[in-house]
XYZ file of N, CA, C and O in Angstrom:
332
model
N -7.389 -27.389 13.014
C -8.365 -26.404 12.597
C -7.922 -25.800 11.265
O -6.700 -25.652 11.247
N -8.623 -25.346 9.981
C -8.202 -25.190 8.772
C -9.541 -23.893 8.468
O -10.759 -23.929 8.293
N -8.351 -22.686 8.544
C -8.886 -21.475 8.859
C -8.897 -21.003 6.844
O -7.923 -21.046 6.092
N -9.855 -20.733 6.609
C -10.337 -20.594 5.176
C -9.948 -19.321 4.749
O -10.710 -18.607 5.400
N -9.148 -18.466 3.972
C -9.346 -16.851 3.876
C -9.211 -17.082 2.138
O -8.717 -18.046 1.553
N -9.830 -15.850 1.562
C -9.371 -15.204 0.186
C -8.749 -14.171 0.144
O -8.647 -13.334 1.040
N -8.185 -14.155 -1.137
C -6.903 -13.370 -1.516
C -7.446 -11.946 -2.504
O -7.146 -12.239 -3.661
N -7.975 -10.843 -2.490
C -8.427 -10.121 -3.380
C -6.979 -9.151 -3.383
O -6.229 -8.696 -2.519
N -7.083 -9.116 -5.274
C -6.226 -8.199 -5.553
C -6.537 -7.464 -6.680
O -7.040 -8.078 -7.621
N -6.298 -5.999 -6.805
C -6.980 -5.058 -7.004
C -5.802 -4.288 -8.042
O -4.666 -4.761 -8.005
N -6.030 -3.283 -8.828
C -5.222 -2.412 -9.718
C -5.046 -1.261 -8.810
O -5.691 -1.095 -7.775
N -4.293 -0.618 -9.187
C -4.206 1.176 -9.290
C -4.434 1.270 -10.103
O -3.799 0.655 -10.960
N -6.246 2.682 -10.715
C -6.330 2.437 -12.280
C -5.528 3.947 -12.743
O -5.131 3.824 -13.902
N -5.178 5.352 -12.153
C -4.563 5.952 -12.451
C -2.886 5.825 -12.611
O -2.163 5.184 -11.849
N -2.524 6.462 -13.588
C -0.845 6.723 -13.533
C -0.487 7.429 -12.382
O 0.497 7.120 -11.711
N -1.460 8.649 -12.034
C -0.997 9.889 -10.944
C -0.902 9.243 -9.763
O -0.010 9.488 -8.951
N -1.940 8.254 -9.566
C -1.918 7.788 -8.095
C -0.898 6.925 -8.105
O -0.322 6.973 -7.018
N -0.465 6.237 -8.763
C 0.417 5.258 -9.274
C 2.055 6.519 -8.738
O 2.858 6.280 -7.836
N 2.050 7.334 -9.350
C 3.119 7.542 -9.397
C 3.133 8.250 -7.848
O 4.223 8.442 -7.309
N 2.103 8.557 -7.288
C 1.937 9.542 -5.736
C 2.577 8.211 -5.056
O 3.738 8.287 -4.654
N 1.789 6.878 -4.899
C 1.888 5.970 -4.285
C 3.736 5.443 -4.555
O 4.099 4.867 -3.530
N 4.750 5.494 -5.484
C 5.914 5.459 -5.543
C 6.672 6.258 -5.138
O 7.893 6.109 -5.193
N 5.874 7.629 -4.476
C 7.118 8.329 -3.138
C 6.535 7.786 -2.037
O 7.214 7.930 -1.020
N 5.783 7.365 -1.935
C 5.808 6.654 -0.410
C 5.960 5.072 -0.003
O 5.516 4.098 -0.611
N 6.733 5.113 1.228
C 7.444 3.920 1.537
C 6.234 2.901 1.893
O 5.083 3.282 2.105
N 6.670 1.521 1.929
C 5.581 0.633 2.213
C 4.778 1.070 3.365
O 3.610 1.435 3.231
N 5.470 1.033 4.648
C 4.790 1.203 5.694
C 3.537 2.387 5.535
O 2.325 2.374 5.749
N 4.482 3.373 5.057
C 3.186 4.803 4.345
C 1.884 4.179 3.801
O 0.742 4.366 4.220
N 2.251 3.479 2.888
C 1.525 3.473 2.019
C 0.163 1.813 2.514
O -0.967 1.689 2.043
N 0.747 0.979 3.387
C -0.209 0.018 4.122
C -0.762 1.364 5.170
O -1.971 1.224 5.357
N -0.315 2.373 5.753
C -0.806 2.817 6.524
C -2.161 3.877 5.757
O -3.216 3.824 6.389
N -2.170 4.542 4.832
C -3.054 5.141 4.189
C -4.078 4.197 3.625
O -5.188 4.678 3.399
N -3.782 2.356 3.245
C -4.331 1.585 2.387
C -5.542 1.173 4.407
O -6.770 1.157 4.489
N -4.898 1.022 5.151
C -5.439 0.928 6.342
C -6.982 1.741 6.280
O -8.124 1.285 6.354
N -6.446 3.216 6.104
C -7.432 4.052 6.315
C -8.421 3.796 5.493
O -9.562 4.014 5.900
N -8.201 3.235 4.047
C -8.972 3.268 2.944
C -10.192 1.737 3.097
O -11.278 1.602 2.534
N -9.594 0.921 3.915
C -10.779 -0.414 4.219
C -11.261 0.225 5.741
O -12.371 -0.096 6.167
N -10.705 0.804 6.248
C -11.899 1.525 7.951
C -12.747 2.522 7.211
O -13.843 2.866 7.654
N -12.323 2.918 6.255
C -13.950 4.102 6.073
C -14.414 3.291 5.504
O -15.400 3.316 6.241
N -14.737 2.245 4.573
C -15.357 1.598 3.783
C -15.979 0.701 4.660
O -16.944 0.207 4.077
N -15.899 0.405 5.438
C -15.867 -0.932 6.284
C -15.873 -2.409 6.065
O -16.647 -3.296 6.425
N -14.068 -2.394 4.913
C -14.236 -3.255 4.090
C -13.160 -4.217 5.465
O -12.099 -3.656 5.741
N -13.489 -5.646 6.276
C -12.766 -6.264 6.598
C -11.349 -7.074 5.896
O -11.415 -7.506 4.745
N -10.387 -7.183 6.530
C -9.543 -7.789 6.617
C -7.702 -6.988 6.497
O -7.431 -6.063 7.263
N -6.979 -7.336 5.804
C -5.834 -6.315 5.548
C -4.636 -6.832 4.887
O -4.115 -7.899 5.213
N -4.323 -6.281 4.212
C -3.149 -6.320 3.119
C -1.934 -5.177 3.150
O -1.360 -4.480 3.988
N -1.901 -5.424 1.691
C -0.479 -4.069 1.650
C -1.300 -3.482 0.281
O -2.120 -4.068 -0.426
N -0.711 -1.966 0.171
C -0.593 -1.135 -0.896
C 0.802 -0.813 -1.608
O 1.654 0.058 -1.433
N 0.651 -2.018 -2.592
C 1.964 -0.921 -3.769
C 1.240 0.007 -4.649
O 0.068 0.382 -4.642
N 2.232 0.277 -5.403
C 2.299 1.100 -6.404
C 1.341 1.029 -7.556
O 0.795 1.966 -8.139
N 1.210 -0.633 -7.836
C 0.419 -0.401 -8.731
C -1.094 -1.435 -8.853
O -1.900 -1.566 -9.774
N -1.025 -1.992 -7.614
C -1.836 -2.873 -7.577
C -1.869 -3.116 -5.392
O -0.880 -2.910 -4.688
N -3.457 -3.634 -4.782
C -3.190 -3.625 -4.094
C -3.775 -5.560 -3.163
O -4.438 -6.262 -3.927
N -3.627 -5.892 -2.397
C -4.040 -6.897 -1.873
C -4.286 -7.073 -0.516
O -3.639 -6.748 0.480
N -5.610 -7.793 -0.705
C -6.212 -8.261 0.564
C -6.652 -9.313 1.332
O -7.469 -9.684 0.490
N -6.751 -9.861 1.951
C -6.742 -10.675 3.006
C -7.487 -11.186 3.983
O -7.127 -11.103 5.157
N -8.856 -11.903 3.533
C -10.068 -11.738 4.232
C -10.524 -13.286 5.005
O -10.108 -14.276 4.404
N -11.179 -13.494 6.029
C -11.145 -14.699 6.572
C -12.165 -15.252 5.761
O -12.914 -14.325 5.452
N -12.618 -16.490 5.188
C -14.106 -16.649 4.895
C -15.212 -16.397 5.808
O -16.402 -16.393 5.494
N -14.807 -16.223 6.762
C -16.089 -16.381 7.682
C -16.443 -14.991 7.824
O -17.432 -14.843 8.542
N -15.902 -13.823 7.324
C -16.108 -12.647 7.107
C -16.948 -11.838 6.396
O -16.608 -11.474 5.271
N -17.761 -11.572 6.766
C -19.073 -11.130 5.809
C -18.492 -9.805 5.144
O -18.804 -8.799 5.782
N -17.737 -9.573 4.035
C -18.501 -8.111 3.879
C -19.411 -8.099 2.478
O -19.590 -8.939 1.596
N -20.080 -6.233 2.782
C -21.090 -6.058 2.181
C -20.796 -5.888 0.762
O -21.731 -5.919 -0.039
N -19.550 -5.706 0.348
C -19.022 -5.422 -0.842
C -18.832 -6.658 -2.225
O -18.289 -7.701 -1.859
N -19.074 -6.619 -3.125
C -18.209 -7.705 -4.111
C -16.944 -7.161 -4.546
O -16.786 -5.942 -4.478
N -15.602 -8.244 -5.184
C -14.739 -7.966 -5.390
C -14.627 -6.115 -6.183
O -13.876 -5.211 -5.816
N -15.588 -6.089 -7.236
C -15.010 -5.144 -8.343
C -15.545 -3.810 -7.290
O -14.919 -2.763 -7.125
N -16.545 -4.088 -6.805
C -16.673 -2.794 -5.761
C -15.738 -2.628 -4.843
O -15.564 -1.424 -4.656
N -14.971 -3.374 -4.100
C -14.253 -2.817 -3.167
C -12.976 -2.443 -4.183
O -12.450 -1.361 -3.926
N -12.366 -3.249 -5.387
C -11.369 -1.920 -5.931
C -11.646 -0.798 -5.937
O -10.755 0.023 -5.721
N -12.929 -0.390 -6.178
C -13.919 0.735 -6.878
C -13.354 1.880 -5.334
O -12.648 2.845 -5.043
N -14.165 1.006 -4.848
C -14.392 1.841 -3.363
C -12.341 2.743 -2.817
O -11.888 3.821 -2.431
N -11.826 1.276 -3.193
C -10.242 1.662 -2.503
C -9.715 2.567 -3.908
O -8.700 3.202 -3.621
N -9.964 2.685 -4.719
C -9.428 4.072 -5.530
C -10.277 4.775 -5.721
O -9.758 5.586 -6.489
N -11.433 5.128 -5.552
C -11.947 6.440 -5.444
C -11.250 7.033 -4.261
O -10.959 8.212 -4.467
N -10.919 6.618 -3.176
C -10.633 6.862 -2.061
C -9.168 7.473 -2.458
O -9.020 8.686 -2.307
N -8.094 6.705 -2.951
C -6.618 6.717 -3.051
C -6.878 8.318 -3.971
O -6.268 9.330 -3.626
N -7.833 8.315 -5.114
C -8.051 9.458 -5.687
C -8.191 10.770 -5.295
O -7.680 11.787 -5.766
N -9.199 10.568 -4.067
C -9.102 11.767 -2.838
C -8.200 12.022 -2.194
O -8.298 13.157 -1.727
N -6.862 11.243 -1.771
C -6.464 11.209 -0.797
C -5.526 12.617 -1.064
O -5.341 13.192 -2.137
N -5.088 12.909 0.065
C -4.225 13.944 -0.258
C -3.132 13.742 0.085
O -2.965 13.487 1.277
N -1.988 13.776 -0.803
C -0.552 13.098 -0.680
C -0.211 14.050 -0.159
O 0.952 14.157 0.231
């Protein structure tokens, strides 16, 4: 069986968030990146660094989003967030 997925990877476009996201440890920081694809209801899951983030989606996965929107979507979000 030859299970199909794409790879989306995304910026941090601020320095501030950039630099919020470098006091927190990976696990922190997949765990806040978690929260940021369940409100969106963007499928699949990755990690969040510092300055860029990636994701992990099956093909057979519909979402409603295109690539440049779901960066859009995951840093407006990281922008709100409250460190």
């Amino acid at each position: 069986q030859v299970i199909r997925s794409r790879v989306i990877i995304g910026t941090i476009r601020t320095l501030t968030t950039q630099a919020e996201l470098n006091n927190k440890t990976q696990p922190v920081r997949d765990e806040i990146f978690r929260e940021a694809l369940n409100v969106h209801g963007i499928p699949g899951n990755g990690h969040l660094g510092t300055e860029r983030f990636t994701i992990v989606v099956d093909e057979s996965d519909d979402t409603k989003y295109k690539v440049d929107e779901i960066e859009e979507k995951v840093n407006d979000f990281l922008e709100s967030y409250k460190f």
